[in-house]
Backbone as numpy.savetxt, mean C-alpha at the origin, in Angstrom:
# Nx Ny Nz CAx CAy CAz Cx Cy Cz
25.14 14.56 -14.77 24.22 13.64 -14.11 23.77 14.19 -12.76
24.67 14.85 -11.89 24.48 15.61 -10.46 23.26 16.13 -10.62
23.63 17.01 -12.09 22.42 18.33 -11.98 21.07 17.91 -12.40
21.07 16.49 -13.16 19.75 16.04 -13.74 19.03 15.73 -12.35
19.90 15.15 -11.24 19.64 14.27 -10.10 19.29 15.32 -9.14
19.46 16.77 -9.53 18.90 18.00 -8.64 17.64 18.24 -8.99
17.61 18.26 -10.36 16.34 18.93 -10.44 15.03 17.88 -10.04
15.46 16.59 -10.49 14.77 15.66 -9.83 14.12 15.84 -8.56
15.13 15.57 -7.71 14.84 15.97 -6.77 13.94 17.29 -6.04
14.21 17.90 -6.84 13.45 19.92 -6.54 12.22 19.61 -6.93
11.70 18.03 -7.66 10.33 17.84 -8.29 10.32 17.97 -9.82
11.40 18.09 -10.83 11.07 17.86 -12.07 10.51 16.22 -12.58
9.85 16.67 -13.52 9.55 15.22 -14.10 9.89 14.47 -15.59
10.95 13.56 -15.54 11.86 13.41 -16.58 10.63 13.55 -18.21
11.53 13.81 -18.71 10.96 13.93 -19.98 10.33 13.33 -20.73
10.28 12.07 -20.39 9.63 10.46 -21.19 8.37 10.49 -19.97
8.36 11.23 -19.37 6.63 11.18 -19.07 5.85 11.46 -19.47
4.76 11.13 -19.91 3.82 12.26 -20.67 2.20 12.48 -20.01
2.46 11.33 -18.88 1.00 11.29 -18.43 1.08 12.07 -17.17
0.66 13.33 -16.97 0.87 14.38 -16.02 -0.75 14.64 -15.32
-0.72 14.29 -14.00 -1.84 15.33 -13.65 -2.11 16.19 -14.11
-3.31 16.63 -14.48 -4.15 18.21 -14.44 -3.66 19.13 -13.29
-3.57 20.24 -13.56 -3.51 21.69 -12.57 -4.59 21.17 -11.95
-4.60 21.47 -9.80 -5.64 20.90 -9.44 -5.51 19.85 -8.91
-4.77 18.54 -8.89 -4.77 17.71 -8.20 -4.41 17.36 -7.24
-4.97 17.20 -6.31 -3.80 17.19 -4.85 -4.32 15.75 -4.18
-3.38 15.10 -3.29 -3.47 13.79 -2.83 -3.02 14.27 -1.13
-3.53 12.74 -0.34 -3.30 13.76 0.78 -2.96 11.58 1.46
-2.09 11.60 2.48 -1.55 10.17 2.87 -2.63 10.44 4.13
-3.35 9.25 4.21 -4.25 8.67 5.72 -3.71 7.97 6.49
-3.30 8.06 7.75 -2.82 6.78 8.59 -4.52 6.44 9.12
-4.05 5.08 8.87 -5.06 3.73 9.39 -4.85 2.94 9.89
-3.87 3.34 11.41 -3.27 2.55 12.45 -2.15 1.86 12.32
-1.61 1.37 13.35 -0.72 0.73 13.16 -0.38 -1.08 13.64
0.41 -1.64 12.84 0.59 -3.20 13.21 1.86 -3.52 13.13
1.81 -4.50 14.50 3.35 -5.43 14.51 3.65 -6.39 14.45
4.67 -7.21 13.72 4.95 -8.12 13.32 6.69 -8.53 13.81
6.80 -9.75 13.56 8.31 -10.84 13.66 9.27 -9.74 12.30
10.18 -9.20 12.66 10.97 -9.41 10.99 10.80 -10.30 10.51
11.28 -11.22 10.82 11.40 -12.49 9.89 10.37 -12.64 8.88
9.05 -11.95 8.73 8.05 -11.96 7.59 7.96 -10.79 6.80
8.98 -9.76 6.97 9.37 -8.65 5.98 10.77 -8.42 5.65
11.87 -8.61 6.29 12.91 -8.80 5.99 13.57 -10.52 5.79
14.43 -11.06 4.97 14.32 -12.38 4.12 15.85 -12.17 5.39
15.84 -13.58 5.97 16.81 -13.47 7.16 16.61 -13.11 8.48
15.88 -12.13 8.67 15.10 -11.38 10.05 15.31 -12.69 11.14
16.00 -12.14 12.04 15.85 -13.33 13.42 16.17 -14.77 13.39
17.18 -14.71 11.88 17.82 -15.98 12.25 18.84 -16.00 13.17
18.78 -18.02 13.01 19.92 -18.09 14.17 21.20 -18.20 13.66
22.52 -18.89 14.13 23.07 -19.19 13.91 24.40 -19.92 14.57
24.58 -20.94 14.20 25.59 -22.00 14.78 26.45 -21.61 16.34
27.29 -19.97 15.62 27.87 -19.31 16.59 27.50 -18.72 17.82
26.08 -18.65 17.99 25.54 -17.77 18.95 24.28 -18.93 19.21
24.47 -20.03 19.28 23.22 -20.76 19.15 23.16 -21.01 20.87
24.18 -20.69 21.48 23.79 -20.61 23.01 23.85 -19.06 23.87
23.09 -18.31 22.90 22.97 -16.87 22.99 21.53 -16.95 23.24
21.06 -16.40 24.12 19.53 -16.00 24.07 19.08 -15.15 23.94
18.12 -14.82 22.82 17.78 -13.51 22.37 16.29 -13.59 22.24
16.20 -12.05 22.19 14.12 -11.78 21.65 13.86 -11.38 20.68
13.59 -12.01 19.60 13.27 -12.01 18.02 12.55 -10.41 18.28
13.42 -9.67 17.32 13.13 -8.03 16.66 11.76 -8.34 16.00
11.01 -7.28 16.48 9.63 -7.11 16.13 9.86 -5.42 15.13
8.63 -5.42 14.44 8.96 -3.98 13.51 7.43 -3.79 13.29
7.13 -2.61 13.89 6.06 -1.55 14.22 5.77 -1.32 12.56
4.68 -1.58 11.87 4.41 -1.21 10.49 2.96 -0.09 10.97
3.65 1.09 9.81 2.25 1.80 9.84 1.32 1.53 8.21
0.20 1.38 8.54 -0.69 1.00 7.75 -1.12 2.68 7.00
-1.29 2.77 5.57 -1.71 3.94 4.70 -2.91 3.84 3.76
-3.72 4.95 3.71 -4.24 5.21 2.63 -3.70 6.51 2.00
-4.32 6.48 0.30 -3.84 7.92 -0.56 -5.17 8.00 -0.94
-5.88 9.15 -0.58 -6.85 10.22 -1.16 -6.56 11.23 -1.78
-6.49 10.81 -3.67 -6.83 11.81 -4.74 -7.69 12.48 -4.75
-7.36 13.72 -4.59 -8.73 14.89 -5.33 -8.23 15.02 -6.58
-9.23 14.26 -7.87 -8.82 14.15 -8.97 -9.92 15.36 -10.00
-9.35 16.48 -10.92 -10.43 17.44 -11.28 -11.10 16.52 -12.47
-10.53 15.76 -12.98 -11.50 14.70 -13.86 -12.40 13.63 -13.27
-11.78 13.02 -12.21 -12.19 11.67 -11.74 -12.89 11.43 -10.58
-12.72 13.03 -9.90 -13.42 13.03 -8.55 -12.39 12.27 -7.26
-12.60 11.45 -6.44 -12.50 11.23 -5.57 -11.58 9.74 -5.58
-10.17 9.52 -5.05 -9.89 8.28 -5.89 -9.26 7.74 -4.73
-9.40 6.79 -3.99 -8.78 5.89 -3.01 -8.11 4.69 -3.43
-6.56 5.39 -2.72 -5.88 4.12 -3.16 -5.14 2.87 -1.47
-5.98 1.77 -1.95 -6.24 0.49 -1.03 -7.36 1.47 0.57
-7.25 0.45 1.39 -8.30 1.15 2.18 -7.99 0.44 3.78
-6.97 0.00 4.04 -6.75 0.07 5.28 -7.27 -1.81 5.91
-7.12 -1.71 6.75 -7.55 -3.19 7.72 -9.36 -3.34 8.10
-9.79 -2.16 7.79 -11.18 -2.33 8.03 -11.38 -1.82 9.63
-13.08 -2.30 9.64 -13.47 -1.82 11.23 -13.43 -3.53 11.72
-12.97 -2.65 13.23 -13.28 -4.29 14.16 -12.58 -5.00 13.66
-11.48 -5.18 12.95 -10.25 -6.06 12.30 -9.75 -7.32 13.31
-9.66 -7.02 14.79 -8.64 -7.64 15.53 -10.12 -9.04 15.57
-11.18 -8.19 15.47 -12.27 -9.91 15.93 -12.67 -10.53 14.16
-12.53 -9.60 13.53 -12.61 -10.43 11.96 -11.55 -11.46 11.95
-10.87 -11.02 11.48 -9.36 -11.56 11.51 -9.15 -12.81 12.15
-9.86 -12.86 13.50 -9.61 -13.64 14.45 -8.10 -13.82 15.38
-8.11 -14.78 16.40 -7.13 -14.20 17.25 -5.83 -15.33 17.30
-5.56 -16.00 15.70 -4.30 -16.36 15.09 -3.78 -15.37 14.57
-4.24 -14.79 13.67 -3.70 -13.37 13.08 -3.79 -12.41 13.19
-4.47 -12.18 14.30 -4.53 -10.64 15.56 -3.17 -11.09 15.93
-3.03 -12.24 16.31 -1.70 -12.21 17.13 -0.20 -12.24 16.58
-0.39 -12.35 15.31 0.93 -12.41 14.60 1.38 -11.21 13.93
0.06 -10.35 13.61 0.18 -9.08 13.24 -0.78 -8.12 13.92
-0.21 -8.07 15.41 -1.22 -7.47 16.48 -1.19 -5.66 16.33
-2.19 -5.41 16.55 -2.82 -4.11 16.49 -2.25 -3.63 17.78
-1.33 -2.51 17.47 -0.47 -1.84 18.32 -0.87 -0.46 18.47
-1.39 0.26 17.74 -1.51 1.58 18.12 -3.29 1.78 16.55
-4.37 2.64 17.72 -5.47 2.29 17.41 -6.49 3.47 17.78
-6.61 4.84 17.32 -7.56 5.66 18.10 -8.88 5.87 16.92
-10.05 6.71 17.36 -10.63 6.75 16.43 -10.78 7.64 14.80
-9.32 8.61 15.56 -8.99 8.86 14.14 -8.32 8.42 13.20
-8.03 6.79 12.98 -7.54 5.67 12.10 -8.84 5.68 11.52
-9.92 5.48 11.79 -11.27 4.85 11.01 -10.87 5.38 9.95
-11.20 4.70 8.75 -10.99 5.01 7.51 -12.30 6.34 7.36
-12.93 6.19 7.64 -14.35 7.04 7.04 -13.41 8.64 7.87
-13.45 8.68 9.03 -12.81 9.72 10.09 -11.51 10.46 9.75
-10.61 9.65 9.13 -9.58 10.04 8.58 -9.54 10.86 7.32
-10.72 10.22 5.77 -11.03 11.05 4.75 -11.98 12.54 5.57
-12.40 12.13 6.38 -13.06 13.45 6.76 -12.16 14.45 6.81
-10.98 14.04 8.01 -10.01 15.11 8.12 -8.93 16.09 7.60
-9.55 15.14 5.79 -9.00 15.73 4.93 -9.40 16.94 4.25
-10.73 16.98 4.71 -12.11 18.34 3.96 -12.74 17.44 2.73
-12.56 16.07 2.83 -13.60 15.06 2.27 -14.62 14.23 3.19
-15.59 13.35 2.23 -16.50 12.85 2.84 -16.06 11.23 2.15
-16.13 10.10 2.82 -16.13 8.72 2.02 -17.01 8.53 1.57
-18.35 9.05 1.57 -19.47 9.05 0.52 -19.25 9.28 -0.82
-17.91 10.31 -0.83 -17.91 10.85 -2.06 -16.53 10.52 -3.01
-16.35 9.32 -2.78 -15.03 8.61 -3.08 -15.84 7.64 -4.15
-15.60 7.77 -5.49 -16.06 7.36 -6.99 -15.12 6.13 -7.00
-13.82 6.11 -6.82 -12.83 4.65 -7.60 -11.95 4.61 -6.22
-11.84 3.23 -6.29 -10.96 2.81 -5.33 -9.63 1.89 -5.90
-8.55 2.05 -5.83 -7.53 1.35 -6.72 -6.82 0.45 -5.76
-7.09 -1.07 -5.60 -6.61 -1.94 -4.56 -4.80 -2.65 -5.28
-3.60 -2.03 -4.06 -2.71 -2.46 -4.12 -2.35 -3.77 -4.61
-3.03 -4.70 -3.60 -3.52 -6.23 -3.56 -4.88 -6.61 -2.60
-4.98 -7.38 -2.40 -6.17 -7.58 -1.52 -6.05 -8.75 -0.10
-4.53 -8.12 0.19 -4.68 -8.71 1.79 -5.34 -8.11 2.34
-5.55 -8.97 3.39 -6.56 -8.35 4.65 -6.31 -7.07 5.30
-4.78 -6.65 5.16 -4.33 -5.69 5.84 -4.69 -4.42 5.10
-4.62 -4.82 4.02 -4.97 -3.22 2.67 -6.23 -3.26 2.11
-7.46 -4.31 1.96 -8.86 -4.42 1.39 -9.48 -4.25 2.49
-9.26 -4.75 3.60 -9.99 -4.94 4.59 -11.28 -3.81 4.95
-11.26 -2.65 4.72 -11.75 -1.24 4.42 -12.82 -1.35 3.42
-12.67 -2.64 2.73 -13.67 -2.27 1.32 -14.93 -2.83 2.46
-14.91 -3.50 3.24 -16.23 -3.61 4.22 -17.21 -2.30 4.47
-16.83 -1.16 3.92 -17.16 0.50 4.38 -18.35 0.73 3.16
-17.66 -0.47 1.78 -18.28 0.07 0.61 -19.33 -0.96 0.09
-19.34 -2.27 0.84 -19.95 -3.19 0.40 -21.81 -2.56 -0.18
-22.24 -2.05 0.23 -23.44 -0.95 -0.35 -23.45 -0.27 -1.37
-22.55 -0.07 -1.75 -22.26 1.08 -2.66 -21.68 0.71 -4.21
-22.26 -0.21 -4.89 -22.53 -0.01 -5.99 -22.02 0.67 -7.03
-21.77 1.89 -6.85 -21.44 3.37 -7.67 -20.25 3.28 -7.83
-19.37 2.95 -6.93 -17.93 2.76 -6.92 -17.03 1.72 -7.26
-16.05 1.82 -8.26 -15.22 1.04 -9.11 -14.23 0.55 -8.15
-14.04 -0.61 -7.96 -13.16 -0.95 -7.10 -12.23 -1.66 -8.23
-10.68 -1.27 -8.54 -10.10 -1.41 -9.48 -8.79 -2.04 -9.00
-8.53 -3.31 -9.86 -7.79 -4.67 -9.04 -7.01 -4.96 -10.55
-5.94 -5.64 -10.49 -5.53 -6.62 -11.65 -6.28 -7.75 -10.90
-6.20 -8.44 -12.61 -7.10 -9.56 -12.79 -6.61 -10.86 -12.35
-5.22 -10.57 -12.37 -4.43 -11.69 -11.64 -4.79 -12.20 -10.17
-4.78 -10.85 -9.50 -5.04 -10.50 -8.44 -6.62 -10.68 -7.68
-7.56 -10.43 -8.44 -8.63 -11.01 -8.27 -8.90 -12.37 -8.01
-8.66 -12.96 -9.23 -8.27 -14.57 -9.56 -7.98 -15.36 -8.16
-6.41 -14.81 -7.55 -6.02 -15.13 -6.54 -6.64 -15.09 -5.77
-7.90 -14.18 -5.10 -7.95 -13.66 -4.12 -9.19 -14.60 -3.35
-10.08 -14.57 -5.01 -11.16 -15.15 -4.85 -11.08 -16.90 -4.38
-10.01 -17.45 -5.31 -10.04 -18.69 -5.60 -9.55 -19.37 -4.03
-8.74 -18.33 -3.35 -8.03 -18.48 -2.44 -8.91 -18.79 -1.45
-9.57 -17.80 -0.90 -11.12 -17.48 -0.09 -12.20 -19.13 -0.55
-12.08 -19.41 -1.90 -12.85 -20.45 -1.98 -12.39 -22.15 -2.02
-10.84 -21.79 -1.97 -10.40 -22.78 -1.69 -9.48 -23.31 -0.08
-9.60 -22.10 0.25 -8.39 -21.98 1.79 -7.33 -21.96 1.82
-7.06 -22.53 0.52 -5.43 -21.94 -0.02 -5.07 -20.47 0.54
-3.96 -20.56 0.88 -3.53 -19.28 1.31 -4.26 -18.91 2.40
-4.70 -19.39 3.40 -5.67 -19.21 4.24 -5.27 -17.82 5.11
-5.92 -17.24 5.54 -5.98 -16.55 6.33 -5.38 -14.79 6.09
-4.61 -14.76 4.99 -4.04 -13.45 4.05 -5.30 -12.94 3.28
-6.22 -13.51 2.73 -7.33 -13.48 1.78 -8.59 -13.95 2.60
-9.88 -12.61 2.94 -10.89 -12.72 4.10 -12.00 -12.95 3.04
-13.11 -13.60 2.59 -14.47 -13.58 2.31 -15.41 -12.70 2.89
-15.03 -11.68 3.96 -15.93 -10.68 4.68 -15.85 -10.12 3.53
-14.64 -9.18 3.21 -15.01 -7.99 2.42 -14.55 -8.11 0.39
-14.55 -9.67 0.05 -14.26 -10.14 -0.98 -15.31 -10.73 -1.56
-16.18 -9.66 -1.60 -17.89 -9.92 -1.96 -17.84 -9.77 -3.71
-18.35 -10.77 -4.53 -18.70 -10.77 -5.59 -20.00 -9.05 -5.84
-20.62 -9.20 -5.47 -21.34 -7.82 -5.36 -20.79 -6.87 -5.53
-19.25 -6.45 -5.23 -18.82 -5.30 -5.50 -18.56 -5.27 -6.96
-18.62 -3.54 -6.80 -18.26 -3.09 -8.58 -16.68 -3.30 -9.36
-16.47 -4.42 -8.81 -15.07 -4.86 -9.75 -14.68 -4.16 -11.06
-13.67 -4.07 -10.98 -12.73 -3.64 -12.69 -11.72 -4.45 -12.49
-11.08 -5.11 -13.53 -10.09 -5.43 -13.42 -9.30 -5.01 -15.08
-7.74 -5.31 -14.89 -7.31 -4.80 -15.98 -6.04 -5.86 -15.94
-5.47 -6.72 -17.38 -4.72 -7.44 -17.23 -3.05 -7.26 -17.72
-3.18 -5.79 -18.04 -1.36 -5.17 -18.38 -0.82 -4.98 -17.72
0.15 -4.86 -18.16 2.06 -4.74 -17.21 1.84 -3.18 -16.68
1.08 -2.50 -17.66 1.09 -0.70 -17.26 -0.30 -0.42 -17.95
-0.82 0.33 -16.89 -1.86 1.11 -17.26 -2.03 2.28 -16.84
-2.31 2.86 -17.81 -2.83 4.82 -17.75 -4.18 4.90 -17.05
-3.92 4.56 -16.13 -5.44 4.43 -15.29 -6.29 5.81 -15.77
-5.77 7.12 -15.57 -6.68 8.45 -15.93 -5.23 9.72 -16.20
-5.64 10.35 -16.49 -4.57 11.64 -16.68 -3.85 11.44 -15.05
-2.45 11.69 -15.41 -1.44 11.63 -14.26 -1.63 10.21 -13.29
-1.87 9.20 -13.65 -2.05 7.99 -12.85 -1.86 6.85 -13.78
-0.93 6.12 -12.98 -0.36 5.02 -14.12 -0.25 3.91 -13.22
-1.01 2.86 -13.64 -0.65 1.56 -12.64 0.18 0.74 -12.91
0.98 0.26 -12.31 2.23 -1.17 -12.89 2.19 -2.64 -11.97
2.18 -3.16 -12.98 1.69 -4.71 -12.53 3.58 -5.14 -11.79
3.21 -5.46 -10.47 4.58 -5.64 -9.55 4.36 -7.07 -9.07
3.72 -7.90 -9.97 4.08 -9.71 -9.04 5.35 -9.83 -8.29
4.63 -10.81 -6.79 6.22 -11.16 -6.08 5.28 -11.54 -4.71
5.38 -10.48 -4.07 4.29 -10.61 -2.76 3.19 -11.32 -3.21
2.37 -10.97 -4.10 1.18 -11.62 -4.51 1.05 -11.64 -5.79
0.36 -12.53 -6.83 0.38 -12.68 -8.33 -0.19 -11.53 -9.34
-0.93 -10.86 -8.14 -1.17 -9.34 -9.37 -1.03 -8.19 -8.40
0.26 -7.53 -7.46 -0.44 -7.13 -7.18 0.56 -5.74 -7.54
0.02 -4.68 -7.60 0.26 -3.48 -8.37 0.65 -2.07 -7.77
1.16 -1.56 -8.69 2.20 -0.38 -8.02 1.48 0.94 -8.30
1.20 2.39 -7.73 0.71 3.51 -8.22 1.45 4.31 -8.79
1.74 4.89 -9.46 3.00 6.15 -9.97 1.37 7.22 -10.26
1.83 8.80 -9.72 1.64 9.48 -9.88 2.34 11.06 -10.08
2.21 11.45 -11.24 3.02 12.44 -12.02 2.46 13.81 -11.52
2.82 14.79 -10.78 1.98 15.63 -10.43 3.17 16.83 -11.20
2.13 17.56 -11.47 3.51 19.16 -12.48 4.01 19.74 -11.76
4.30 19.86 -10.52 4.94 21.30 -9.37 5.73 20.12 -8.60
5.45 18.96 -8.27 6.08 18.40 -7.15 6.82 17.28 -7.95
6.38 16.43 -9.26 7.34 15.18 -9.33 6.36 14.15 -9.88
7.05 12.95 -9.39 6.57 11.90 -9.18 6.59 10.60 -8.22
5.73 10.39 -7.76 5.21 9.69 -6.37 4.89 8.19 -6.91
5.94 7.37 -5.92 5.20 6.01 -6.44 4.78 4.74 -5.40
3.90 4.70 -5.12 3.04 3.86 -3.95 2.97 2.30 -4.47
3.85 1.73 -3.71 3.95 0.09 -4.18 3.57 -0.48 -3.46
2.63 -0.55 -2.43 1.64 -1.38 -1.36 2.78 -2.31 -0.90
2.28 -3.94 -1.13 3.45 -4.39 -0.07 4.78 -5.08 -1.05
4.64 -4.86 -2.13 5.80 -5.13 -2.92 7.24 -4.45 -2.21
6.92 -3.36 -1.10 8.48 -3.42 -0.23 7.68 -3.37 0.86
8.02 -3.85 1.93 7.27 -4.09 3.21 8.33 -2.99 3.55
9.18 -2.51 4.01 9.93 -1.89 4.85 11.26 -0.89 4.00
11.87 -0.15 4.09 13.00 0.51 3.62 13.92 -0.48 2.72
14.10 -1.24 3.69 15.99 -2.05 3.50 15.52 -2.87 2.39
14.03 -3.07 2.27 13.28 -4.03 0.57 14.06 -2.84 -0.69
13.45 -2.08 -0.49 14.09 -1.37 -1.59 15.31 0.06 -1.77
15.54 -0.29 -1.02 17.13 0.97 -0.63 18.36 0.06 -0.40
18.15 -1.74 0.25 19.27 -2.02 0.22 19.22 -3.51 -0.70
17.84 -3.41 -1.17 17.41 -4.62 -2.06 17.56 -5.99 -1.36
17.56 -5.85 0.23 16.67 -7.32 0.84 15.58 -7.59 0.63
15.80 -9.03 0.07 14.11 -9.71 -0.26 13.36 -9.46 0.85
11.81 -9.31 0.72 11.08 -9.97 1.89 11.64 -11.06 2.68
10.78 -11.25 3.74 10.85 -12.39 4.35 9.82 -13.66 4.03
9.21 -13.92 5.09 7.80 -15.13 4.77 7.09 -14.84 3.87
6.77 -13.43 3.93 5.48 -12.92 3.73 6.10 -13.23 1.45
6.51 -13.06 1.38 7.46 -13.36 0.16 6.74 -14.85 -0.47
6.21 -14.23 -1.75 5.52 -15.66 -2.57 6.13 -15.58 -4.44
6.87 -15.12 -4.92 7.37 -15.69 -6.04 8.87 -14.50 -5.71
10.34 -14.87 -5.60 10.95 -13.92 -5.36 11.55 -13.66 -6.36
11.92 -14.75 -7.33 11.83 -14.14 -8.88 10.79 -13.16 -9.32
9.94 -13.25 -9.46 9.17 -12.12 -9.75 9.05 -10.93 -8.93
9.12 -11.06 -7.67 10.16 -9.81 -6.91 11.47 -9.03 -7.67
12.24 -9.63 -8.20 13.84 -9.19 -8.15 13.58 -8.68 -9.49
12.92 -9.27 -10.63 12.88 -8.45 -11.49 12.10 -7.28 -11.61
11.04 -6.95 -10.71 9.86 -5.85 -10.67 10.83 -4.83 -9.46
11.83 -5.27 -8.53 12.22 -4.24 -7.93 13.52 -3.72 -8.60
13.21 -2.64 -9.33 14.38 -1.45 -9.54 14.65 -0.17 -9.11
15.70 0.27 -9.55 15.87 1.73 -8.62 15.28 2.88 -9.80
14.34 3.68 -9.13 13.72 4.67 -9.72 13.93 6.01 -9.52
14.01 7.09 -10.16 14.13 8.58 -9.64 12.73 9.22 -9.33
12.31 8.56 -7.96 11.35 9.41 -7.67 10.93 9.25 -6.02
9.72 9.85 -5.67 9.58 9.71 -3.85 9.29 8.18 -4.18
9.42 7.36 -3.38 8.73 5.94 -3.26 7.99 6.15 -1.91
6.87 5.42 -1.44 6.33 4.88 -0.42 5.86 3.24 -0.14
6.97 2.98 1.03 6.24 1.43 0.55 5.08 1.47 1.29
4.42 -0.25 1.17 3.35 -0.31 1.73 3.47 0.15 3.80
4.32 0.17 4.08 4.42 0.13 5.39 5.55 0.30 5.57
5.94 1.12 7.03 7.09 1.93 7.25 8.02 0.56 8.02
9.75 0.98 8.17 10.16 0.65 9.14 10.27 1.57 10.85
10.48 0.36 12.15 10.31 0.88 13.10 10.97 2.33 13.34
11.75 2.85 12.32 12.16 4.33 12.72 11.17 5.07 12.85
9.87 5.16 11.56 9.48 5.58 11.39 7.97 5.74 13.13
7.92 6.69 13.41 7.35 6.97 14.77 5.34 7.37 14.02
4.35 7.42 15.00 3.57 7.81 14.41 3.25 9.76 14.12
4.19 10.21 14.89 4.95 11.81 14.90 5.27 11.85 13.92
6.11 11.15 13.17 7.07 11.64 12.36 6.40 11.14 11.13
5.30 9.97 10.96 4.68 9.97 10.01 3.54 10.97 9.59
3.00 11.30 10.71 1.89 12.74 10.37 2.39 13.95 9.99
3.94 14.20 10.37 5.24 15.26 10.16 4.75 15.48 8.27
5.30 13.62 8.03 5.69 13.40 6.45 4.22 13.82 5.96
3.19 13.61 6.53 1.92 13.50 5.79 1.50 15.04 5.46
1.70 15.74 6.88 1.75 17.15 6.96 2.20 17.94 5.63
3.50 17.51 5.43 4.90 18.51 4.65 4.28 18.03 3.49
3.84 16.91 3.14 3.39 16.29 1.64 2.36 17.22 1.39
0.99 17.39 2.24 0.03 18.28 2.23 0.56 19.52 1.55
1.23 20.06 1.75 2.10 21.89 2.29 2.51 21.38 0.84
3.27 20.55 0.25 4.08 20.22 -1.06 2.96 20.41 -2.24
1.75 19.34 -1.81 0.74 19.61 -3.42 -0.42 20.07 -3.39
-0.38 21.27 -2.08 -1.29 22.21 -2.40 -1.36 23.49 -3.70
């Protein structure tokens, strides 16, 4: 078992895979700023009190989340963005209830989503499919870049849609789900399985818990492994390394506990914990580069 758990690691890809990238594919991680929040709405417990210390005074732990995009260079599919960041001008969309609960902490102009695919030796003009995690404000917010653009598949479970829209038109759920960039006009796809083979080497998995559809990336690449991007189905490390629920932010946790298992492969959640520095995330983004070139 050691040695299966080596080669793993060195980047093999177990044998019951069969959906492998093409020679050629390389993905590259975008930071798109960063936001802070209470634990208490990513870790389930965060900043409680308790009886014993209830004449202790303390300052509720805050945790620095960095916000991501993944830009596929796909040799079949072209150009493939997966979720798209908080958008432009976020802190006055948003408005200044939820600027302030998940305040914009670190912010230059190389976060812009458009600025960032540049710095990859791409253009966001030339980005064909977009594959949305879920469609909080924090991860769609970006589709405001594409509202023009027609050409491009913006690809959602249907669950997830459902939610998003009904939400926006009912106020339910207020303020997680924006009507700016949840425009009927866009080129929607939706798809309603547990797993889908989205294209050669890309497989989507339906992860309800955080939100009612919202979905996981696995990507199989032949030299490096397999990579699996679960947006906010783990908000932080200790979600899935020590299997603490979310916190607030947490909406069916049954359907959490059964969608989170332990997998042999890189994971990325949707957002880092405070170890993680914005150094040491461009470090990781760097070495990933250097990995699937």
């Amino acid at each position: 078992m050691a040695g299966i758990h080596a080669q793993i690691d060195n980047g093999a890809i177990a044998s019951y895979v069969s959906n492998v990238c093409p020679l050629g594919t390389t993905f590259h991680l975008i930071e798109v700023g960063w936001l802070e929040c209470d634990e208490g709405f990513v870790v389930r417990g965060g900043n409680s009190s308790l009886r014993s210390t209830r004449d202790v005074s303390f300052v509720n732990k805050r945790r620095e989340l960095v916000l991501y995009c993944v830009l596929i260079d796909h040799p079949h599919e072209g150009l493939i963005l997966w979720e798209t960041g908080c958008g432009k001008d976020y802190p006055e969309i948003w408005g200044p209830a939820a600027s302030d609960v998940f305040a914009r902490v670190r912010y230059e102009p190389k976060h812009e989503l458009a600025t960032a695919i540049q710095a990859t030796g791409h253009n966001i003009k030339d980005v064909k499919k977009i594959i949305m995690g879920h469609l909080h404000l924090d991860h769609a917010g970006g589709l405001d870049q594409f509202l023009d653009r027609k050409d491009v598949e913006i690809w959602v479970h249907e669950e997830e849609l459902k939610s998003a829209f009904w939400s926006v038109a009912t106020g339910a759920d207020e303020g997680v789900y924006l009507g700016h960039y949840l425009n009927p006009n866009l080129n929607w796809k939706t798809f309603d399985e547990q797993t889908l083979d989205f294209c050669q080497g890309i497989t989507l998995h339906h992860l309800p818990g955080h939100t009612a559809g919202l979905v996981g990336m696995q990507i199989n690449m032949q030299k490096t492994g397999t990579f699996f991007f679960v947006s906010d189905h783990c908000h932080v490390i200790e979600n899935w390394r020590d299997g603490i629920p979310q916190g607030w932010l947490a909406r069916d946790h049954a359907a959490w506990s059964r969608t989170t298992a332990p997998r042999e492969l890189v994971l990325w959640p949707s957002i880092s914990s405070s170890a993680v520095s914005p150094k040491l995330f461009s470090l990781l983004a760097m070495k990933m580069g250097e990995m699937l070139a």
